[in-house]
Amino acid sequence: MTDLTRKTAVELAELMTSGQASSVEITQAHLDRIAAVDGAVQAFLHVDTEGALAQAAEVDRKRGAGEQLGPLAGVPLALKDVLTQEGVPTTAGSKILEGWKPPYDSTVVKRLRSAGIVILGKTNMDEFAMGSSTENSAYFTTHNPWDLGRIPGGSGGGSSAAVAAYEAPLAIGTDTGGSIRQPGAFTGTVGVKPTYGGTSRYGLIALASSLDTPGPCARTTLDTALLHEAIAGYDPMDSTSIKQDVPPVVDAARRADVNGLRIGVVKELGGEGYQPGVEARFHESVELLTKLGAEVVEVSCPHFQYALPAYYLILPSEASSNLAKFDAMRYGLRVGDDGVNSAEKVMSLTREAGFGDEVKRRIMLGTHALSSGYYDAYYGQAQKVRTLIQRDFANAYEQVDVLVSPATPTTAFPIGDRADDPIAMYKNDLCTIPVNLAGNAAASFPCGLADEDDLPVGFHVMAPVMRDDLLYQVGSALEAALAEQWGGVLMAQAPELEVTR
Amino acid sequence: MAGSGRNQPVILRNQLDQFMPSITREEVAHLARLARIELTDAELDHLAPQLDQIIALVGQVSQVAADDIPPTSHALPITNVMRPDENVPCLTPEQALAGAPAAEEQRFRVPRILEED
C-alpha cells in the first residue's frame, strides 16, 4: 500500500469514502510516522494514541452504518497545546500547567469532533504562545523538518512542523502576531489567520484577547480551506464572535482564479532587513500572479512601521492581566505551600518557578505599560496606532482587493541564534503583526526556496475583514501555477527525515 | 486609570521626545513585586537591561498618534453582547476541583490569606 502519510486530507477522505482505507489505518499510519520521526522533530508534547484510535474507530463505525459524515471525517490532525481538549493534558507550553487536564473542550475541539476529525495529540509551542521559534517552550525546542538545526517558527512551530514532517495532514494553530503564518512560511506549509472573531476563542488559553485567533494549517490550500470551514463560524460562548456566515473559503480554494483581481504590494514591507532570497521569491510570485491576470499595484501603508511597537504594548498589557489567573490556587503548579508561607508568597514563588523568561518579560512590560502615569503614553497611544493601521488598510482596500508581502523578513534561523535577543526575535513578525492589530484575515502560502539557504519562503496575503475567501483564491492560484513550474508541490522538495524504528 | 488627566499624553509625549524612555533595575524589581513574581537577583541582572531596550522600542508609539485619533480597543466594534438568561449545565464540583493543587471538603484549599500579626 502507498504511504498514507504522504496523502493530502482530500486524498485521505477519498480513500475512506471509496472504502480503500479506514480511518483506523490512516490514524495508525500517522501514529507510526510520529513514532519514527518525532524523536528528531519534537513537534508533539503529547501523543494521544488511544484517544485517536478510538475516535478513528468511531468514524469507521459511523461510515459503516451509512451515517452522513463531513468532508474531513476520519482525517487525523495535530492540535496546538493552547486549546483545551477534555481529559487530555494541556500545558500551553508552560511548566505552570504541567499535568493539567482540562475539564471541558474548546469550541474548536468540539467542532473538530463533530466533523469527525481525529486528534492525534498536542503540539509544542512557545510558552503561552509568546515567541517566534518554540525556543520559549518550557519543555523542548521543535526542529524544522527542512533543516533540523533550525527553528520551525513560532509560536505554533509544533503544529507546522508536524504537518511538514508528514506526522499529520492537518493542524490547528493560533495567531496573535503571526504564530500560524510565520511557522507556515518557515516550514513550507500553508497557514491561515482567519478574521478576528471568525473562529472562536472559547477554550483557547488567552494570550492577548483582542488579538488571539485560532486557524488552520495544512500542506495544501484546499486542505486548509476545508479545515477552516470545519472550525469557523459564530459561537455564542465567545462574546467577540462574529454573527455572520463563514466566508466561502472552500469554493474560493477550488476556483483558484485571480483574473481581474487587484493586488497591492505593500511598499513598507520590504527592502532593508529583508533577505534577498525572500524578496526574490516574493517578487517572482507577484509576477506569476500578474501573468495569471491579476492587476498589481504598489500600495503605501505608512503606519505599518509603528505596528511592532504598538503590538509590544497591547500584547503584554493584555497578557499581564490574562496571566494573573495563574495564581496557584485553583489549578496548575503550587510552590512553597509549607503551612507557613502566605497565599501571596506562594503565588509569587509559584509564578517565579512556573513561568519562563519571556513570559516574565512580557508580564512585567505589561504591568509597566498599564501602571498609572504610563497608561496614556503607552497603552492609550498604542490603541491609537491601531486605529491608524486600520485606516491604512481601509485606504488600501479602496484601491485593491488584497494586499501582499513576504510573510517573514528572513527564512528559518538556526536554533539558539536569537534565543536571548528579544528584539531580534520580535522583528520576525514585522509583516504579520499589522493584520492582528487591525483584525482582518491573512495567510502564508509556500512560494519557493531562498537561494542562500534552500529554505522555504512564505507569500503573505492580507484580505479585508470577513473576506477570508480571497486568501484562498490567491493562494490556490499561486499554488497551482508554482506546482506546474516545479512539477509538484514545494513540500516534495523537502529532504527525507531519517526514520528511527 | 485612563481618566488620569486629558493633558497628560501631550506632556509625556514631549518628555519622551527629549529622553529615551528607560527603566531601572529597581523599577523592574518593583514591577516583579506588583506582578507577583519572586525574581532572583540573577534574573533581575539579566531581565532589567532587556526590558530597558524593549521599552525604548515601544516608546516609539508616543511619536505617532495625534490627539484627535480615537483609540481602537477591539478589532471589530461589537458592543453589549449578552447571552440569554437561561440555566445551562456547568462543571460538577468534582470536575472543577480535579485540577486543584489542594482540595478539602469540596473546596479549594489555599495557603493562609491573612498576616499573622
XYZ file of C-alpha atoms in Angstrom:
618
model
C 0.000 0.000 0.000
C 1.185 3.542 -0.735
C 2.359 5.660 2.180
C -0.797 7.137 3.698
C 1.140 9.890 5.432
C 2.099 11.455 2.076
C -1.536 11.969 1.085
C -3.423 15.220 1.384
C -6.513 15.364 3.601
C -8.665 15.416 0.465
C -6.974 12.264 -0.860
C -7.335 10.515 2.505
C -11.030 11.396 2.588
C -11.427 9.891 -0.889
C -9.674 6.685 0.189
C -12.118 6.388 3.074
C -15.276 7.143 1.092
C -14.258 4.638 -1.584
C -13.527 2.022 1.073
C -9.828 1.702 0.192
C -8.635 2.681 3.664
C -10.187 3.049 7.105
C -9.669 5.922 9.499
C -8.049 3.485 11.933
C -5.473 2.520 9.257
C -4.835 6.137 8.365
C -4.575 7.190 12.012
C -2.246 4.283 12.801
C -0.029 5.223 9.845
C 0.350 8.742 11.246
C 0.979 7.445 14.780
C 3.699 5.196 13.305
C 5.181 8.163 11.463
C 5.214 10.165 14.714
C 6.988 7.272 16.441
C 9.528 7.160 13.613
C 10.417 10.851 13.218
C 9.238 12.815 16.237
C 12.325 11.931 18.209
C 14.159 14.231 15.791
C 11.428 16.790 15.025
C 9.887 17.018 18.520
C 6.644 18.516 17.297
C 4.413 16.829 19.882
C 4.158 17.497 23.611
C 1.627 14.702 23.983
C 0.513 11.924 21.625
C -2.952 10.614 22.442
C -2.602 7.173 20.823
C -5.574 5.517 22.488
C -7.869 8.501 22.164
C -7.004 8.995 18.484
C -7.583 5.334 17.598
C -10.896 5.366 19.484
C -12.030 8.484 17.572
C -10.962 6.827 14.306
C -12.814 3.607 15.123
C -15.924 5.644 15.863
C -15.748 7.372 12.464
C -15.279 3.995 10.761
C -18.298 2.622 12.633
C -20.450 5.589 11.590
C -19.306 5.284 7.999
C -20.090 1.572 8.067
C -23.560 2.350 9.390
C -24.139 4.691 6.455
C -24.204 7.891 8.505
C -23.718 11.231 6.764
C -20.149 12.429 7.510
C -18.289 15.686 6.907
C -15.659 16.028 4.151
C -12.756 15.570 6.599
C -14.254 12.766 8.708
C -11.576 10.303 9.755
C -8.631 12.545 8.779
C -6.019 12.976 11.555
C -4.965 16.360 12.946
C -2.358 17.842 15.295
C -3.698 20.322 17.864
C -1.725 23.230 19.284
C -1.395 22.732 23.031
C -3.063 26.059 23.797
C -6.586 24.729 23.096
C -8.379 22.679 25.722
C -9.362 19.102 24.973
C -11.248 17.396 27.786
C -9.135 14.909 29.708
C -6.032 15.389 27.523
C -3.008 17.191 29.056
C -2.953 20.856 28.012
C 0.042 22.962 29.029
C 0.302 25.955 26.640
C 3.999 25.064 26.643
C 4.325 26.132 30.279
C 5.520 24.361 33.416
C 2.823 26.171 35.374
C 0.212 23.944 33.672
C 2.226 20.714 33.599
C -0.097 17.756 34.078
C -3.308 19.820 33.888
C -6.203 18.022 32.228
C -8.958 20.433 31.174
C -12.491 19.546 32.300
C -14.009 20.817 29.033
C -13.489 21.025 25.260
C -12.698 24.294 23.497
C -15.161 25.246 20.758
C -12.514 24.456 18.126
C -12.175 20.931 19.546
C -15.965 20.497 19.703
C -16.176 21.403 16.026
C -13.299 19.092 15.102
C -15.107 16.277 16.903
C -18.415 16.946 15.176
C -16.568 16.994 11.824
C -15.167 13.553 12.699
C -11.583 14.844 12.576
C -9.228 12.637 14.608
C -6.999 14.476 17.110
C -3.580 12.768 17.267
C -2.129 14.879 20.073
C -0.983 18.238 21.313
C 1.794 20.185 19.609
C 4.698 22.117 21.059
C 4.668 25.902 21.204
C 6.391 28.864 22.794
C 5.171 29.231 26.380
C 1.687 30.818 26.322
C 2.325 31.492 22.612
C 4.960 34.105 23.433
C 7.662 33.648 20.841
C 8.577 33.021 17.232
C 10.670 29.852 17.412
C 9.318 27.358 20.043
C 12.560 28.016 21.937
C 10.428 29.546 24.688
C 8.612 26.245 25.240
C 9.236 25.097 28.813
C 9.681 21.530 27.503
C 11.876 21.461 24.376
C 12.505 23.170 21.056
C 10.837 21.807 17.937
C 13.138 21.261 14.950
C 12.384 22.403 11.413
C 11.881 19.317 9.187
C 13.677 21.147 6.339
C 16.825 21.530 8.450
C 16.843 20.011 11.938
C 19.388 22.594 13.095
C 16.850 25.365 12.582
C 13.756 26.554 14.392
C 10.345 25.834 12.813
C 8.984 29.282 13.669
C 6.565 30.019 16.448
C 4.647 30.149 18.470
C 2.867 27.321 16.646
C 6.095 25.677 15.480
C 4.915 22.246 16.632
C 1.766 22.349 14.506
C 3.554 23.491 11.341
C 6.474 21.099 11.848
C 4.052 18.183 12.359
C 2.415 18.980 9.024
C 5.763 19.460 7.235
C 7.136 16.204 8.705
C 4.084 14.234 7.452
C 3.116 13.462 11.030
C -0.337 14.917 10.324
C -2.009 16.261 7.177
C -3.824 18.942 9.180
C -3.079 21.050 12.233
C -4.619 23.815 14.305
C -2.645 26.882 15.319
C -3.451 30.209 16.936
C -2.278 33.541 15.561
C -1.815 36.543 17.849
C 1.021 38.274 15.965
C 1.891 35.699 13.293
C 2.008 32.398 15.185
C 0.269 30.483 12.376
C 1.670 32.339 9.362
C 5.341 32.643 10.365
C 5.759 28.904 11.156
C 3.829 28.155 7.957
C 6.344 30.242 5.999
C 9.343 28.634 7.746
C 8.156 25.066 7.117
C 6.884 25.393 3.525
C 3.266 24.819 4.572
C 0.037 26.817 4.411
C -1.098 28.780 7.462
C -4.205 30.938 7.704
C -5.181 33.518 10.300
C -8.942 33.971 9.880
C -10.672 37.288 10.537
C -10.634 38.036 14.283
C -13.951 36.755 15.616
C -14.349 34.373 12.665
C -13.119 31.456 14.795
C -13.995 31.022 18.467
C -11.594 31.729 21.330
C -13.647 29.694 23.831
C -11.256 27.232 25.445
C -8.193 28.934 23.967
C -5.807 29.796 26.802
C -5.691 33.555 26.315
C -2.526 35.429 25.419
C -3.954 38.748 24.153
C -7.730 38.547 23.998
C -8.201 41.281 21.394
C -5.710 39.605 19.016
C -5.851 35.787 19.508
C -7.305 33.918 16.508
C -7.374 30.130 16.021
C -6.817 28.947 12.463
C -5.933 26.071 10.127
C -2.575 24.674 8.896
C -2.023 22.088 6.138
C 0.218 21.243 3.186
C -2.247 22.372 0.512
C -4.580 25.322 0.129
C -7.685 23.167 -0.348
C -6.979 21.070 2.769
C -6.521 24.297 4.728
C -9.811 25.692 3.406
C -11.732 22.531 4.359
C -10.316 22.706 7.893
C -11.088 26.436 8.052
C -14.712 25.716 7.177
C -14.902 22.960 9.790
C -13.795 25.160 12.713
C -15.103 28.630 11.782
C -18.414 30.346 12.447
C -20.409 32.099 15.135
C -20.060 30.818 18.701
C -22.251 32.203 21.485
C -19.540 31.170 24.000
C -17.207 33.878 22.632
C -18.539 37.410 23.027
C -16.305 38.688 20.201
C -17.516 36.036 17.759
C -18.934 37.432 14.503
C -22.576 36.587 13.753
C -22.164 36.058 10.025
C -21.851 33.141 7.638
C -18.357 31.692 7.185
C -16.829 33.197 4.021
C -16.925 30.702 1.085
C -13.333 29.553 1.601
C -13.642 26.088 0.034
C -15.258 27.409 -3.148
C -12.516 30.026 -3.383
C -9.778 27.401 -2.968
C -11.350 25.313 -5.738
C -11.767 28.327 -8.024
C -8.028 29.175 -7.962
C -8.530 32.203 -10.200
C -7.002 35.671 -9.886
C -8.020 37.014 -13.275
C -9.004 40.676 -12.800
C -8.187 40.603 -9.072
C -6.497 43.785 -7.857
C -3.410 43.076 -5.756
C -1.468 45.690 -3.792
C 2.190 45.174 -2.895
C 2.837 46.878 0.453
C 5.763 49.226 -0.105
C 6.746 49.329 3.571
C 7.128 45.529 3.893
C 10.381 45.007 2.052
C 13.845 46.444 1.498
C 16.313 46.864 4.327
C 16.386 43.909 6.710
C 14.765 41.561 4.207
C 16.770 38.556 2.995
C 17.449 38.783 -0.790
C 16.234 35.219 -1.387
C 12.966 36.005 0.359
C 12.417 39.114 -1.740
C 13.356 37.272 -4.950
C 10.767 34.503 -4.431
C 8.168 37.063 -3.349
C 8.606 39.219 -6.452
C 8.581 36.187 -8.752
C 5.268 35.154 -7.207
C 3.859 38.620 -7.784
C 4.948 38.385 -11.441
C 3.347 34.987 -11.718
C 0.052 36.370 -10.394
C 0.309 39.197 -12.938
C 0.674 36.601 -15.704
C -2.432 34.887 -14.361
C -4.392 38.092 -14.944
C -4.121 39.921 -11.623
C -3.677 43.695 -11.690
C -0.744 44.554 -9.433
C -0.017 47.998 -7.996
C 2.217 49.276 -5.221
C 0.405 50.492 -2.116
C 1.674 52.513 0.826
C 0.671 51.766 4.415
C 2.677 54.440 6.231
C 1.686 53.452 9.779
C 2.733 49.800 9.497
C 6.149 50.830 10.787
C 4.551 51.530 14.165
C 2.762 48.189 14.329
C 5.612 46.385 16.096
C 5.997 48.883 18.966
C 2.202 49.184 19.351
C 1.876 45.407 19.409
C 4.518 45.075 22.122
C 2.450 47.382 24.304
C -1.002 45.946 23.616
C 0.034 42.301 23.827
C 1.982 42.457 27.111
C -0.735 44.633 28.665
C -3.435 42.099 27.844
C -1.168 39.150 28.638
C -0.197 40.511 32.044
C -3.833 40.656 33.087
C -4.788 37.348 31.409
C -1.915 35.524 33.107
C -2.915 36.857 36.523
C -5.216 33.834 36.691
C -2.172 31.602 37.232
C -2.187 32.224 40.959
C -1.542 28.679 42.300
C -4.984 28.476 43.874
C -7.387 26.609 41.579
C -5.282 24.687 39.062
C -1.720 24.218 37.910
C 1.523 24.399 39.825
C 1.761 25.401 43.506
C 5.171 26.014 45.060
C 6.124 26.798 48.678
C 2.834 25.833 50.366
C 4.566 24.814 53.615
C 1.867 25.851 56.053
C 3.823 28.995 56.961
C 4.012 30.959 53.693
C 1.098 33.256 52.922
C -1.063 32.866 49.811
C 0.676 35.869 48.306
C 4.126 34.396 48.940
C 3.039 31.057 47.458
C 1.675 32.905 44.440
C 4.953 34.748 43.892
C 7.082 31.627 44.357
C 4.835 29.650 42.008
C 4.894 32.265 39.259
C 8.671 32.569 39.636
C 9.095 28.793 39.280
C 6.338 28.223 36.697
C 6.972 30.994 34.141
C 9.916 31.219 31.753
C 11.972 34.333 30.926
C 9.874 35.600 28.012
C 6.645 35.282 29.976
C 8.207 37.184 32.863
C 9.492 39.885 30.497
C 6.081 40.381 28.942
C 4.147 40.313 32.215
C 6.443 42.979 33.637
C 6.306 45.042 30.450
C 2.500 44.883 30.550
C 2.434 45.749 34.223
C 4.623 48.764 33.458
C 2.544 49.881 30.451
C -0.685 49.719 32.447
C 0.642 51.404 35.571
C -0.671 54.821 36.465
C 1.194 57.672 34.821
C 2.194 55.490 31.856
C -1.183 54.222 30.678
C -1.954 57.139 28.366
C 1.562 57.402 26.963
C 1.853 53.691 26.243
C -1.357 51.678 26.091
C -3.525 54.626 25.068
C -1.124 55.645 22.301
C -0.804 52.049 21.107
C -4.565 51.840 20.730
C -4.493 54.990 18.636
C -1.835 53.409 16.421
C -4.224 50.539 15.982
C -6.781 52.961 14.562
C -4.156 54.370 12.170
C -3.284 50.882 10.945
C -6.954 50.060 10.379
C -7.211 53.266 8.343
C -4.155 52.283 6.277
C -5.887 49.005 5.445
C -9.187 50.745 4.679
C -7.461 53.200 2.326
C -5.600 50.391 0.599
C -8.755 48.317 0.102
C -10.332 51.228 -1.745
C -7.747 50.607 -4.474
C -7.150 46.853 -4.298
C -8.855 43.592 -3.277
C -5.935 42.102 -1.344
C -2.523 43.199 -0.092
C 0.612 41.067 -0.364
C 4.097 40.974 1.174
C 6.694 38.411 2.181
C 5.374 36.527 5.241
C 8.672 36.990 7.096
C 11.774 39.127 6.504
C 14.052 36.038 6.581
C 13.891 32.264 6.334
C 14.105 29.964 9.379
C 17.131 30.798 11.528
C 19.444 28.415 13.420
C 18.343 27.210 16.855
C 19.867 29.464 19.513
C 20.557 32.336 17.113
C 18.122 34.835 18.622
C 17.114 32.980 21.773
C 18.308 35.661 24.183
C 17.801 38.726 21.996
C 14.119 39.593 22.432
C 14.075 42.476 19.971
C 15.693 40.476 17.146
C 13.104 37.784 17.848
C 10.230 40.279 17.788
C 11.282 41.514 14.336
C 10.321 38.123 12.876
C 6.744 39.258 12.969
C 7.124 42.633 11.215
C 4.955 41.585 8.258
C 2.330 39.639 10.157
C 1.545 41.936 13.108
C -0.352 44.760 11.284
C -3.176 42.345 10.425
C -3.557 41.241 14.041
C -3.854 44.841 15.169
C -6.476 45.602 12.510
C -8.343 42.289 12.884
C -8.637 41.295 9.217
C -7.688 37.961 7.600
C -4.268 36.851 6.281
C -2.374 33.771 5.202
C 1.060 32.495 4.274
C 1.473 30.233 1.236
C 4.727 28.477 0.264
C 6.319 30.247 -2.708
C 9.739 28.632 -3.129
C 13.147 28.265 -1.523
C 15.570 31.101 -0.854
C 18.779 30.860 -2.918
C 21.054 31.488 0.080
C 19.913 28.579 2.223
C 17.397 26.447 0.288
C 14.781 27.122 2.949
C 11.080 27.840 2.361
C 9.719 31.338 1.788
C 6.151 32.371 2.576
C 3.922 34.547 0.398
C 1.709 36.683 2.630
C -1.797 37.656 1.514
C -3.939 40.078 3.523
C -7.685 40.326 2.873
C -10.356 42.631 4.305
C -12.441 41.648 7.343
C -14.594 38.569 6.582
C -13.159 38.211 3.083
C -11.081 35.188 4.112
C -12.184 33.595 0.823
C -9.912 35.986 -1.105
C -6.872 34.493 0.679
C -7.698 31.080 -0.706
C -8.466 32.434 -4.145
C -4.970 33.926 -4.386
C -3.233 31.071 -2.546
C -4.696 28.312 -4.668
C -3.983 30.143 -7.931
C -0.374 30.662 -6.854
C -0.083 27.069 -5.627
C -1.325 25.663 -8.951
C 0.948 27.893 -11.038
C 4.026 27.115 -8.911
C 3.283 23.371 -8.888
C 3.173 23.468 -12.671
C 6.524 25.262 -12.717
C 8.158 22.873 -10.243
C 6.404 19.708 -11.409
C 4.935 19.228 -7.913
C 4.278 20.977 -4.606
C 7.077 22.650 -2.660
C 6.897 20.041 0.108
C 8.056 17.430 -2.440
C 11.425 19.202 -2.374
C 11.850 18.758 1.391
C 14.678 16.455 2.475
C 13.685 12.997 3.745
C 13.813 12.696 7.512
C 15.761 9.825 8.962
C 13.359 7.217 10.266
C 14.009 5.501 13.584
C 12.397 2.224 14.496
C -6.537 54.713 35.029
C -7.401 56.072 31.592
C -9.063 59.119 33.060
C -5.961 60.342 34.864
C -5.955 63.678 33.054
C -6.538 64.539 29.425
C -3.460 66.670 29.099
C -1.118 64.010 30.281
C -0.356 62.349 26.917
C 0.877 65.629 25.461
C 3.195 66.303 28.365
C 4.537 62.784 28.344
C 4.981 62.819 24.602
C 7.162 65.886 24.844
C 9.187 64.286 27.594
C 9.626 61.140 25.583
C 10.768 63.075 22.545
C 13.576 64.534 24.603
C 14.579 61.488 26.628
C 14.591 57.887 25.536
C 12.175 56.116 27.850
C 14.060 53.822 30.165
C 13.671 51.666 33.221
C 15.992 50.995 36.137
C 16.805 47.727 37.895
C 14.904 48.976 40.967
C 11.826 49.736 38.870
C 11.966 46.256 37.357
C 12.162 44.781 40.864
C 9.090 46.823 41.771
C 7.216 45.584 38.686
C 8.072 41.998 39.591
C 6.571 42.544 43.053
C 3.429 44.061 41.513
C 3.182 41.093 39.128
C 3.751 38.609 41.999
C 6.903 37.092 40.546
C 9.677 36.383 43.057
C 12.615 37.199 40.761
C 16.137 36.235 41.794
C 18.973 38.780 41.707
C 20.499 36.961 38.744
C 17.224 37.252 36.843
C 16.984 40.942 37.637
C 20.507 41.462 36.274
C 19.508 39.637 33.114
C 15.977 40.939 32.551
C 16.319 44.595 33.553
C 18.597 45.656 30.653
C 16.435 43.683 28.202
C 13.288 45.399 29.446
C 15.056 48.726 29.126
C 15.750 48.009 25.432
C 12.188 46.855 24.812
C 10.767 49.963 26.465
C 12.933 52.140 24.222
C 11.468 50.279 21.216
C 7.831 50.522 22.275
C 8.281 54.158 23.298
C 8.198 54.999 19.558
C 4.404 54.905 19.655
C 4.399 58.112 21.631
C 5.576 59.942 18.494
C 2.753 58.793 16.266
C -0.835 59.467 17.042
C -2.379 62.901 17.198
C -4.849 63.742 19.942
C -7.838 63.548 17.592
C -7.240 59.890 16.711
C -9.709 57.675 18.575
C -8.291 54.535 20.221
C -9.285 51.090 18.928
C -9.630 48.547 21.708
C -11.155 45.771 19.645
C -10.685 44.820 16.047
C -14.383 44.865 15.263
C -16.922 47.045 17.019
C -19.196 44.637 18.870
C -20.895 46.052 21.971
C -23.126 44.779 24.752
C -23.005 41.100 23.929
C -25.407 39.261 26.220
C -26.289 35.609 26.430
C -29.890 34.583 27.039
C -30.691 34.444 30.761
C -31.061 30.678 30.903
C -29.661 27.967 33.115
C -27.069 25.864 31.332
C -25.144 22.840 32.614
C -21.851 23.662 34.318
C -18.932 21.732 35.770
C -19.593 19.441 38.718
C -17.659 20.235 41.918
C -15.517 17.155 41.262
C -14.648 18.388 37.735
C -13.936 21.898 38.965
C -11.665 20.637 41.740
C -9.941 17.959 39.639
C -7.048 20.256 38.712
C -6.684 21.930 42.100
C -3.260 21.874 43.784
C -5.107 21.069 47.026
C -8.777 20.486 47.846
C -10.663 19.784 51.071
C -14.351 19.284 51.788
C -15.297 20.053 48.159
C -13.433 23.359 48.286
C -10.110 24.733 47.060
C -7.633 24.630 49.943
C -5.430 27.745 49.850
C -2.499 28.964 51.955
C -3.319 31.422 54.724
C -4.553 34.731 53.391
C -4.214 36.978 56.481
C -0.936 38.105 58.006
C -0.214 36.620 61.423
C 0.216 39.816 63.417
